[in-house]
Amino acid sequence: MTAVRTIDPDEISGRDRYQLLTSLVVPRPIGWISTWGVNEEPNLAPFSYFNALSSNPMLVGVSIGHRPSGPKDTLVNIRSRRAFCVNVVTEPFLEAMNSTSANVASDVDEFTLAGLEAVPSKRVSAPFVHGCPAVMECELEQEVSLGDAPNTLMIGRVVGLRLDPELERVAGTSAIDPKVLRPVGRLWGASYATLGTVISISRPD
Ligand SMILES: Cc1cc2nc3c(=O)[nH]c(=O)nc-3n(C[C@H](O)[C@H](O)[C@H](O)COP(=O)(O)O)c2cc1C
């Protein structure tokens, strides 16, 4: 039997580190983040360095990478408006979500590019995706520098939840039924996971 060996991240390339980390922390939720740009144009892009951080208050975090040319539009826009919307990526929106990851100039509206409509949120200074069944409207809570990493962690406080009334709750709870939501998770690269078998097990006493 081949012995398991420990890989030292300092001894492998940045590409290998990226491929290993993103294929081991799986599946990752996708924060599909919409913001207003500097010239009022809507901006939309997916981020899978994304997760829930706390429920009281409701906090979510997204780690935004920097391009060699400078910060990504989403980061610039969140800094400027101190707000963003997280559109939950569901199966019908998978292709559209992918289209909005195109590396385009900051004045290009990714909503139009993907055939989507931007709706202004009344609660925060950000648009959201028309027809998206679940949207979290967030105010910027904190910006966290990640040291040497060319990423910035933006923590948002959810101040509004827009939920399609068709989204059924799991009986006796406020939780949205995943079988109705049909969320998509990111695996590594261009691979995604849709909902497989849902297993429910009780917690031990
Ligand atoms: C599914 C998916 C997940 C992504 N996750 C991230 C991420 O976590 N962090 C990041 O910086 N870029 C991520 N990207 C790339 C951005 O979406 C891409 O750079 C986008 O053009 C940024 O747009 P912006 O300049 O309008 O902010 C991801 C792309 C895809 C398709």
PDB file of C-alpha atoms and ligand atoms in Angstrom:
ATOM      1  CA  MET A   1       0.000   0.000   0.000  1.00  0.00           C
ATOM      2  CA  THR A   2       1.336   3.449  -0.887  1.00  0.00           C
ATOM      3  CA  ALA A   3       2.032   5.524   2.207  1.00  0.00           C
ATOM      4  CA  VAL A   4       0.082   8.760   2.600  1.00  0.00           C
ATOM      5  CA  ARG A   5       2.401  11.721   2.440  1.00  0.00           C
ATOM      6  CA  THR A   6       1.833  15.228   3.637  1.00  0.00           C
ATOM      7  CA  ILE A   7       2.003  17.899   0.954  1.00  0.00           C
ATOM      8  CA  ASP A   8       3.595  21.143   2.085  1.00  0.00           C
ATOM      9  CA  PRO A   9       1.673  23.986   0.383  1.00  0.00           C
ATOM     10  CA  ASP A  10       4.886  26.043   0.355  1.00  0.00           C
ATOM     11  CA  GLU A  11       6.530  23.435  -1.877  1.00  0.00           C
ATOM     12  CA  ILE A  12       3.922  23.309  -4.639  1.00  0.00           C
ATOM     13  CA  SER A  13       2.967  25.902  -7.251  1.00  0.00           C
ATOM     14  CA  GLY A  14       0.191  28.454  -6.822  1.00  0.00           C
ATOM     15  CA  ARG A  15      -1.750  26.633  -9.533  1.00  0.00           C
ATOM     16  CA  ASP A  16      -1.498  23.334  -7.648  1.00  0.00           C
ATOM     17  CA  ARG A  17      -2.552  25.019  -4.405  1.00  0.00           C
ATOM     18  CA  TYR A  18      -5.606  26.491  -6.137  1.00  0.00           C
ATOM     19  CA  GLN A  19      -6.553  23.191  -7.774  1.00  0.00           C
ATOM     20  CA  LEU A  20      -6.122  21.206  -4.573  1.00  0.00           C
ATOM     21  CA  LEU A  21      -7.984  23.606  -2.295  1.00  0.00           C
ATOM     22  CA  THR A  22     -10.901  24.126  -4.656  1.00  0.00           C
ATOM     23  CA  SER A  23     -11.272  20.395  -5.283  1.00  0.00           C
ATOM     24  CA  LEU A  24     -11.210  19.566  -1.566  1.00  0.00           C
ATOM     25  CA  VAL A  25     -13.489  22.264  -0.160  1.00  0.00           C
ATOM     26  CA  VAL A  26     -16.514  21.030  -2.104  1.00  0.00           C
ATOM     27  CA  PRO A  27     -19.195  21.633  -3.075  1.00  0.00           C
ATOM     28  CA  ARG A  28     -18.986  25.379  -2.428  1.00  0.00           C
ATOM     29  CA  PRO A  29     -22.022  27.630  -2.457  1.00  0.00           C
ATOM     30  CA  ILE A  30     -21.891  30.305  -5.130  1.00  0.00           C
ATOM     31  CA  GLY A  31     -22.475  33.896  -4.117  1.00  0.00           C
ATOM     32  CA  TRP A  32     -23.775  35.491  -7.303  1.00  0.00           C
ATOM     33  CA  ILE A  33     -23.137  39.085  -6.401  1.00  0.00           C
ATOM     34  CA  SER A  34     -24.843  42.100  -7.888  1.00  0.00           C
ATOM     35  CA  THR A  35     -23.739  45.688  -7.344  1.00  0.00           C
ATOM     36  CA  TRP A  36     -24.056  49.159  -8.866  1.00  0.00           C
ATOM     37  CA  GLY A  37     -20.999  50.341 -10.767  1.00  0.00           C
ATOM     38  CA  VAL A  38     -19.459  53.792 -10.597  1.00  0.00           C
ATOM     39  CA  ASN A  39     -21.582  55.019 -13.504  1.00  0.00           C
ATOM     40  CA  GLU A  40     -24.787  53.448 -12.152  1.00  0.00           C
ATOM     41  CA  GLU A  41     -24.415  50.419 -14.461  1.00  0.00           C
ATOM     42  CA  PRO A  42     -25.398  47.104 -12.891  1.00  0.00           C
ATOM     43  CA  ASN A  43     -22.632  44.564 -12.283  1.00  0.00           C
ATOM     44  CA  LEU A  44     -23.016  40.832 -11.684  1.00  0.00           C
ATOM     45  CA  ALA A  45     -20.412  38.113 -11.037  1.00  0.00           C
ATOM     46  CA  PRO A  46     -20.201  34.702  -9.327  1.00  0.00           C
ATOM     47  CA  PHE A  47     -17.908  33.986  -6.360  1.00  0.00           C
ATOM     48  CA  SER A  48     -17.446  30.558  -4.805  1.00  0.00           C
ATOM     49  CA  TYR A  49     -15.093  31.689  -2.073  1.00  0.00           C
ATOM     50  CA  PHE A  50     -18.390  32.437  -0.399  1.00  0.00           C
ATOM     51  CA  ASN A  51     -20.200  31.252   2.674  1.00  0.00           C
ATOM     52  CA  ALA A  52     -22.528  31.958   5.591  1.00  0.00           C
ATOM     53  CA  LEU A  53     -20.607  33.237   8.638  1.00  0.00           C
ATOM     54  CA  SER A  54     -23.225  33.854  11.298  1.00  0.00           C
ATOM     55  CA  SER A  55     -26.997  33.835  11.645  1.00  0.00           C
ATOM     56  CA  ASN A  56     -27.377  36.324  14.518  1.00  0.00           C
ATOM     57  CA  PRO A  57     -26.741  38.775  12.997  1.00  0.00           C
ATOM     58  CA  MET A  58     -26.986  37.209   9.545  1.00  0.00           C
ATOM     59  CA  LEU A  59     -23.514  37.571   8.058  1.00  0.00           C
ATOM     60  CA  VAL A  60     -22.108  36.261   4.773  1.00  0.00           C
ATOM     61  CA  GLY A  61     -18.546  36.498   3.498  1.00  0.00           C
ATOM     62  CA  VAL A  62     -17.088  36.643   0.010  1.00  0.00           C
ATOM     63  CA  SER A  63     -13.395  36.556  -0.817  1.00  0.00           C
ATOM     64  CA  ILE A  64     -12.733  38.575  -3.941  1.00  0.00           C
ATOM     65  CA  GLY A  65      -9.490  38.027  -5.877  1.00  0.00           C
ATOM     66  CA  HIS A  66      -7.551  40.899  -7.408  1.00  0.00           C
ATOM     67  CA  ARG A  67      -6.552  41.060 -11.066  1.00  0.00           C
ATOM     68  CA  PRO A  68      -2.958  42.045 -11.902  1.00  0.00           C
ATOM     69  CA  SER A  69      -4.535  45.223 -13.327  1.00  0.00           C
ATOM     70  CA  GLY A  70      -6.323  46.038 -10.062  1.00  0.00           C
ATOM     71  CA  PRO A  71      -9.350  45.076  -7.960  1.00  0.00           C
ATOM     72  CA  LYS A  72     -12.332  43.343  -9.563  1.00  0.00           C
ATOM     73  CA  ASP A  73     -15.382  45.510 -10.248  1.00  0.00           C
ATOM     74  CA  THR A  74     -17.401  43.796  -7.512  1.00  0.00           C
ATOM     75  CA  LEU A  75     -14.837  44.853  -4.906  1.00  0.00           C
ATOM     76  CA  VAL A  76     -14.679  48.426  -6.207  1.00  0.00           C
ATOM     77  CA  ASN A  77     -18.473  48.640  -6.233  1.00  0.00           C
ATOM     78  CA  ILE A  78     -19.010  47.196  -2.750  1.00  0.00           C
ATOM     79  CA  ARG A  79     -16.445  49.635  -1.368  1.00  0.00           C
ATOM     80  CA  SER A  80     -18.188  52.520  -3.049  1.00  0.00           C
ATOM     81  CA  ARG A  81     -21.846  51.673  -2.210  1.00  0.00           C
ATOM     82  CA  ARG A  82     -21.181  49.631   0.933  1.00  0.00           C
ATOM     83  CA  ALA A  83     -23.853  47.213  -0.298  1.00  0.00           C
ATOM     84  CA  PHE A  84     -24.433  44.162  -2.473  1.00  0.00           C
ATOM     85  CA  CYS A  85     -27.059  41.505  -3.200  1.00  0.00           C
ATOM     86  CA  VAL A  86     -26.389  37.774  -3.138  1.00  0.00           C
ATOM     87  CA  ASN A  87     -28.522  35.927  -5.685  1.00  0.00           C
ATOM     88  CA  VAL A  88     -28.748  32.221  -4.840  1.00  0.00           C
ATOM     89  CA  VAL A  89     -27.704  30.179  -7.895  1.00  0.00           C
ATOM     90  CA  THR A  90     -30.373  27.627  -8.754  1.00  0.00           C
ATOM     91  CA  GLU A  91     -30.374  25.098 -11.623  1.00  0.00           C
ATOM     92  CA  PRO A  92     -32.323  27.243 -14.112  1.00  0.00           C
ATOM     93  CA  PHE A  93     -29.741  30.046 -13.659  1.00  0.00           C
ATOM     94  CA  LEU A  94     -26.583  27.930 -14.063  1.00  0.00           C
ATOM     95  CA  GLU A  95     -25.761  28.962 -17.660  1.00  0.00           C
ATOM     96  CA  ALA A  96     -26.579  32.607 -16.978  1.00  0.00           C
ATOM     97  CA  MET A  97     -24.394  32.583 -13.868  1.00  0.00           C
ATOM     98  CA  ASN A  98     -21.508  31.216 -15.922  1.00  0.00           C
ATOM     99  CA  SER A  99     -21.948  33.944 -18.572  1.00  0.00           C
ATOM    100  CA  THR A 100     -21.597  36.622 -15.917  1.00  0.00           C
ATOM    101  CA  SER A 101     -18.088  35.433 -14.980  1.00  0.00           C
ATOM    102  CA  ALA A 102     -16.695  36.838 -18.262  1.00  0.00           C
ATOM    103  CA  ASN A 103     -13.721  39.121 -17.774  1.00  0.00           C
ATOM    104  CA  VAL A 104     -15.243  42.230 -19.319  1.00  0.00           C
ATOM    105  CA  ALA A 105     -14.610  45.971 -18.968  1.00  0.00           C
ATOM    106  CA  SER A 106     -16.154  47.615 -15.921  1.00  0.00           C
ATOM    107  CA  ASP A 107     -18.726  49.510 -18.020  1.00  0.00           C
ATOM    108  CA  VAL A 108     -20.117  46.262 -19.502  1.00  0.00           C
ATOM    109  CA  ASP A 109     -23.420  45.249 -17.923  1.00  0.00           C
ATOM    110  CA  GLU A 110     -23.253  41.493 -17.257  1.00  0.00           C
ATOM    111  CA  PHE A 111     -27.028  41.380 -16.706  1.00  0.00           C
ATOM    112  CA  THR A 112     -27.615  42.282 -20.360  1.00  0.00           C
ATOM    113  CA  LEU A 113     -24.771  39.977 -21.428  1.00  0.00           C
ATOM    114  CA  ALA A 114     -26.539  37.041 -19.767  1.00  0.00           C
ATOM    115  CA  GLY A 115     -30.063  38.031 -20.862  1.00  0.00           C
ATOM    116  CA  LEU A 116     -31.051  38.999 -17.315  1.00  0.00           C
ATOM    117  CA  GLU A 117     -32.856  41.989 -15.881  1.00  0.00           C
ATOM    118  CA  ALA A 118     -31.470  44.061 -13.005  1.00  0.00           C
ATOM    119  CA  VAL A 119     -34.043  45.187 -10.451  1.00  0.00           C
ATOM    120  CA  PRO A 120     -33.044  47.953  -7.985  1.00  0.00           C
ATOM    121  CA  SER A 121     -33.312  46.822  -4.382  1.00  0.00           C
ATOM    122  CA  LYS A 122     -35.396  49.162  -2.220  1.00  0.00           C
ATOM    123  CA  ARG A 123     -33.493  48.155   0.896  1.00  0.00           C
ATOM    124  CA  VAL A 124     -29.825  48.417  -0.145  1.00  0.00           C
ATOM    125  CA  SER A 125     -27.921  50.309  -2.809  1.00  0.00           C
ATOM    126  CA  ALA A 126     -27.579  47.335  -5.167  1.00  0.00           C
ATOM    127  CA  PRO A 127     -29.606  45.609  -7.881  1.00  0.00           C
ATOM    128  CA  PHE A 128     -30.691  41.960  -7.887  1.00  0.00           C
ATOM    129  CA  VAL A 129     -31.487  39.372 -10.577  1.00  0.00           C
ATOM    130  CA  HIS A 130     -35.110  39.487 -11.712  1.00  0.00           C
ATOM    131  CA  GLY A 131     -36.721  36.072 -11.229  1.00  0.00           C
ATOM    132  CA  CYS A 132     -34.049  34.759  -8.880  1.00  0.00           C
ATOM    133  CA  PRO A 133     -36.061  32.874  -6.249  1.00  0.00           C
ATOM    134  CA  ALA A 134     -33.853  33.823  -3.274  1.00  0.00           C
ATOM    135  CA  VAL A 135     -31.898  37.033  -2.795  1.00  0.00           C
ATOM    136  CA  MET A 136     -30.026  38.316   0.247  1.00  0.00           C
ATOM    137  CA  GLU A 137     -29.753  42.103   0.389  1.00  0.00           C
ATOM    138  CA  CYS A 138     -26.567  43.008   2.250  1.00  0.00           C
ATOM    139  CA  GLU A 139     -24.879  46.024   3.738  1.00  0.00           C
ATOM    140  CA  LEU A 140     -21.106  45.959   4.051  1.00  0.00           C
ATOM    141  CA  GLU A 141     -20.270  45.051   7.638  1.00  0.00           C
ATOM    142  CA  GLN A 142     -16.498  44.753   7.414  1.00  0.00           C
ATOM    143  CA  GLU A 143     -13.651  44.594   4.919  1.00  0.00           C
ATOM    144  CA  VAL A 144     -10.879  42.185   5.891  1.00  0.00           C
ATOM    145  CA  SER A 145      -7.473  42.137   4.234  1.00  0.00           C
ATOM    146  CA  LEU A 146      -6.168  38.562   3.897  1.00  0.00           C
ATOM    147  CA  GLY A 147      -2.507  39.401   4.397  1.00  0.00           C
ATOM    148  CA  ASP A 148      -0.311  38.243   1.519  1.00  0.00           C
ATOM    149  CA  ALA A 149      -3.265  36.776  -0.395  1.00  0.00           C
ATOM    150  CA  PRO A 150      -4.394  38.740  -3.432  1.00  0.00           C
ATOM    151  CA  ASN A 151      -7.929  38.494  -2.052  1.00  0.00           C
ATOM    152  CA  THR A 152     -10.104  40.706   0.113  1.00  0.00           C
ATOM    153  CA  LEU A 153     -12.827  39.300   2.338  1.00  0.00           C
ATOM    154  CA  MET A 154     -15.986  41.382   2.287  1.00  0.00           C
ATOM    155  CA  ILE A 155     -18.422  40.596   5.085  1.00  0.00           C
ATOM    156  CA  GLY A 156     -22.013  41.563   4.475  1.00  0.00           C
ATOM    157  CA  ARG A 157     -24.877  41.851   6.944  1.00  0.00           C
ATOM    158  CA  VAL A 158     -28.123  40.552   5.491  1.00  0.00           C
ATOM    159  CA  VAL A 159     -30.715  43.284   6.003  1.00  0.00           C
ATOM    160  CA  GLY A 160     -33.352  41.866   3.672  1.00  0.00           C
ATOM    161  CA  LEU A 161     -34.358  38.470   2.283  1.00  0.00           C
ATOM    162  CA  ARG A 162     -36.406  38.354  -0.903  1.00  0.00           C
ATOM    163  CA  LEU A 163     -37.988  34.923  -1.219  1.00  0.00           C
ATOM    164  CA  ASP A 164     -40.264  33.680  -3.969  1.00  0.00           C
ATOM    165  CA  PRO A 165     -43.536  32.677  -2.280  1.00  0.00           C
ATOM    166  CA  GLU A 166     -43.404  29.446  -4.309  1.00  0.00           C
ATOM    167  CA  LEU A 167     -40.369  28.346  -2.274  1.00  0.00           C
ATOM    168  CA  GLU A 168     -41.834  25.825   0.115  1.00  0.00           C
ATOM    169  CA  ARG A 169     -40.565  25.519   3.683  1.00  0.00           C
ATOM    170  CA  VAL A 170     -39.472  22.274   5.249  1.00  0.00           C
ATOM    171  CA  ALA A 171     -42.504  21.268   7.359  1.00  0.00           C
ATOM    172  CA  GLY A 172     -42.566  22.947  10.746  1.00  0.00           C
ATOM    173  CA  THR A 173     -39.484  25.104  10.078  1.00  0.00           C
ATOM    174  CA  SER A 174     -38.481  28.335   8.327  1.00  0.00           C
ATOM    175  CA  ALA A 175     -35.932  26.442   6.197  1.00  0.00           C
ATOM    176  CA  ILE A 176     -36.388  26.481   2.439  1.00  0.00           C
ATOM    177  CA  ASP A 177     -36.900  23.001   1.014  1.00  0.00           C
ATOM    178  CA  PRO A 178     -33.725  22.247  -0.999  1.00  0.00           C
ATOM    179  CA  LYS A 179     -35.690  20.057  -3.409  1.00  0.00           C
ATOM    180  CA  VAL A 180     -37.757  23.091  -4.374  1.00  0.00           C
ATOM    181  CA  LEU A 181     -34.822  25.548  -4.349  1.00  0.00           C
ATOM    182  CA  ARG A 182     -32.573  23.283  -6.488  1.00  0.00           C
ATOM    183  CA  PRO A 183     -29.280  25.000  -5.540  1.00  0.00           C
ATOM    184  CA  VAL A 184     -26.066  24.559  -7.521  1.00  0.00           C
ATOM    185  CA  GLY A 185     -22.685  24.162  -5.842  1.00  0.00           C
ATOM    186  CA  ARG A 186     -19.276  24.603  -7.368  1.00  0.00           C
ATOM    187  CA  LEU A 187     -16.781  21.786  -7.548  1.00  0.00           C
ATOM    188  CA  TRP A 188     -13.420  22.621  -9.065  1.00  0.00           C
ATOM    189  CA  GLY A 189     -12.882  24.453 -12.366  1.00  0.00           C
ATOM    190  CA  ALA A 190     -15.942  24.273 -14.581  1.00  0.00           C
ATOM    191  CA  SER A 191     -17.604  21.444 -12.626  1.00  0.00           C
ATOM    192  CA  TYR A 192     -20.779  21.983 -10.674  1.00  0.00           C
ATOM    193  CA  ALA A 193     -22.951  19.819  -8.455  1.00  0.00           C
ATOM    194  CA  THR A 194     -26.716  19.747  -8.441  1.00  0.00           C
ATOM    195  CA  LEU A 195     -28.728  18.253  -5.612  1.00  0.00           C
ATOM    196  CA  GLY A 196     -28.262  14.487  -5.355  1.00  0.00           C
ATOM    197  CA  THR A 197     -29.866  12.283  -2.763  1.00  0.00           C
ATOM    198  CA  VAL A 198     -30.833  14.295   0.302  1.00  0.00           C
ATOM    199  CA  ILE A 199     -30.128  12.361   3.487  1.00  0.00           C
ATOM    200  CA  SER A 200     -31.588  13.449   6.824  1.00  0.00           C
ATOM    201  CA  ILE A 201     -30.117  12.075  10.025  1.00  0.00           C
ATOM    202  CA  SER A 202     -30.988  13.013  13.593  1.00  0.00           C
ATOM    203  CA  ARG A 203     -28.396  14.596  15.858  1.00  0.00           C
ATOM    204  CA  PRO A 204     -27.308  12.492  18.819  1.00  0.00           C
ATOM    205  CA  ASP A 205     -28.741  13.592  22.204  1.00  0.00           C
TER     206      ASP A 205
HETATM  207  C1  LIG B   1     -18.531  29.609 -10.406  1.00  0.00           C
HETATM  208  C2  LIG B   1     -17.482  30.690 -10.321  1.00  0.00           C
HETATM  209  C3  LIG B   1     -16.960  31.039  -9.097  1.00  0.00           C
HETATM  210  C4  LIG B   1     -16.004  32.065  -8.986  1.00  0.00           C
HETATM  211  N1  LIG B   1     -15.507  32.366  -7.752  1.00  0.00           N
HETATM  212  C5  LIG B   1     -14.655  33.393  -7.609  1.00  0.00           C
HETATM  213  C6  LIG B   1     -14.189  33.766  -6.311  1.00  0.00           C
HETATM  214  O1  LIG B   1     -14.556  33.173  -5.298  1.00  0.00           O
HETATM  215  N2  LIG B   1     -13.338  34.822  -6.216  1.00  0.00           N
HETATM  216  C7  LIG B   1     -12.967  35.521  -7.321  1.00  0.00           C
HETATM  217  O2  LIG B   1     -12.225  36.495  -7.187  1.00  0.00           O
HETATM  218  N3  LIG B   1     -13.388  35.206  -8.570  1.00  0.00           N
HETATM  219  C8  LIG B   1     -14.232  34.167  -8.736  1.00  0.00           C
HETATM  220  N4  LIG B   1     -14.696  33.837  -9.987  1.00  0.00           N
HETATM  221  C9  LIG B   1     -14.323  34.673 -11.124  1.00  0.00           C
HETATM  222  C10 LIG B   1     -15.171  35.960 -11.199  1.00  0.00           C
HETATM  223  O3  LIG B   1     -16.546  35.638 -11.343  1.00  0.00           O
HETATM  224  C11 LIG B   1     -14.692  36.788 -12.414  1.00  0.00           C
HETATM  225  O4  LIG B   1     -13.362  37.213 -12.194  1.00  0.00           O
HETATM  226  C12 LIG B   1     -15.578  37.969 -12.718  1.00  0.00           C
HETATM  227  O5  LIG B   1     -15.229  38.481 -14.001  1.00  0.00           O
HETATM  228  C13 LIG B   1     -15.441  39.111 -11.727  1.00  0.00           C
HETATM  229  O6  LIG B   1     -16.289  40.135 -12.161  1.00  0.00           O
HETATM  230  P1  LIG B   1     -16.196  41.640 -11.718  1.00  0.00           P
HETATM  231  O7  LIG B   1     -14.887  42.214 -12.251  1.00  0.00           O
HETATM  232  O8  LIG B   1     -17.403  42.246 -12.361  1.00  0.00           O
HETATM  233  O9  LIG B   1     -16.243  41.687 -10.220  1.00  0.00           O
HETATM  234  C14 LIG B   1     -15.585  32.766 -10.146  1.00  0.00           C
HETATM  235  C15 LIG B   1     -16.105  32.392 -11.404  1.00  0.00           C
HETATM  236  C16 LIG B   1     -17.033  31.347 -11.492  1.00  0.00           C
HETATM  237  C17 LIG B   1     -17.591  30.946 -12.832  1.00  0.00           C
END
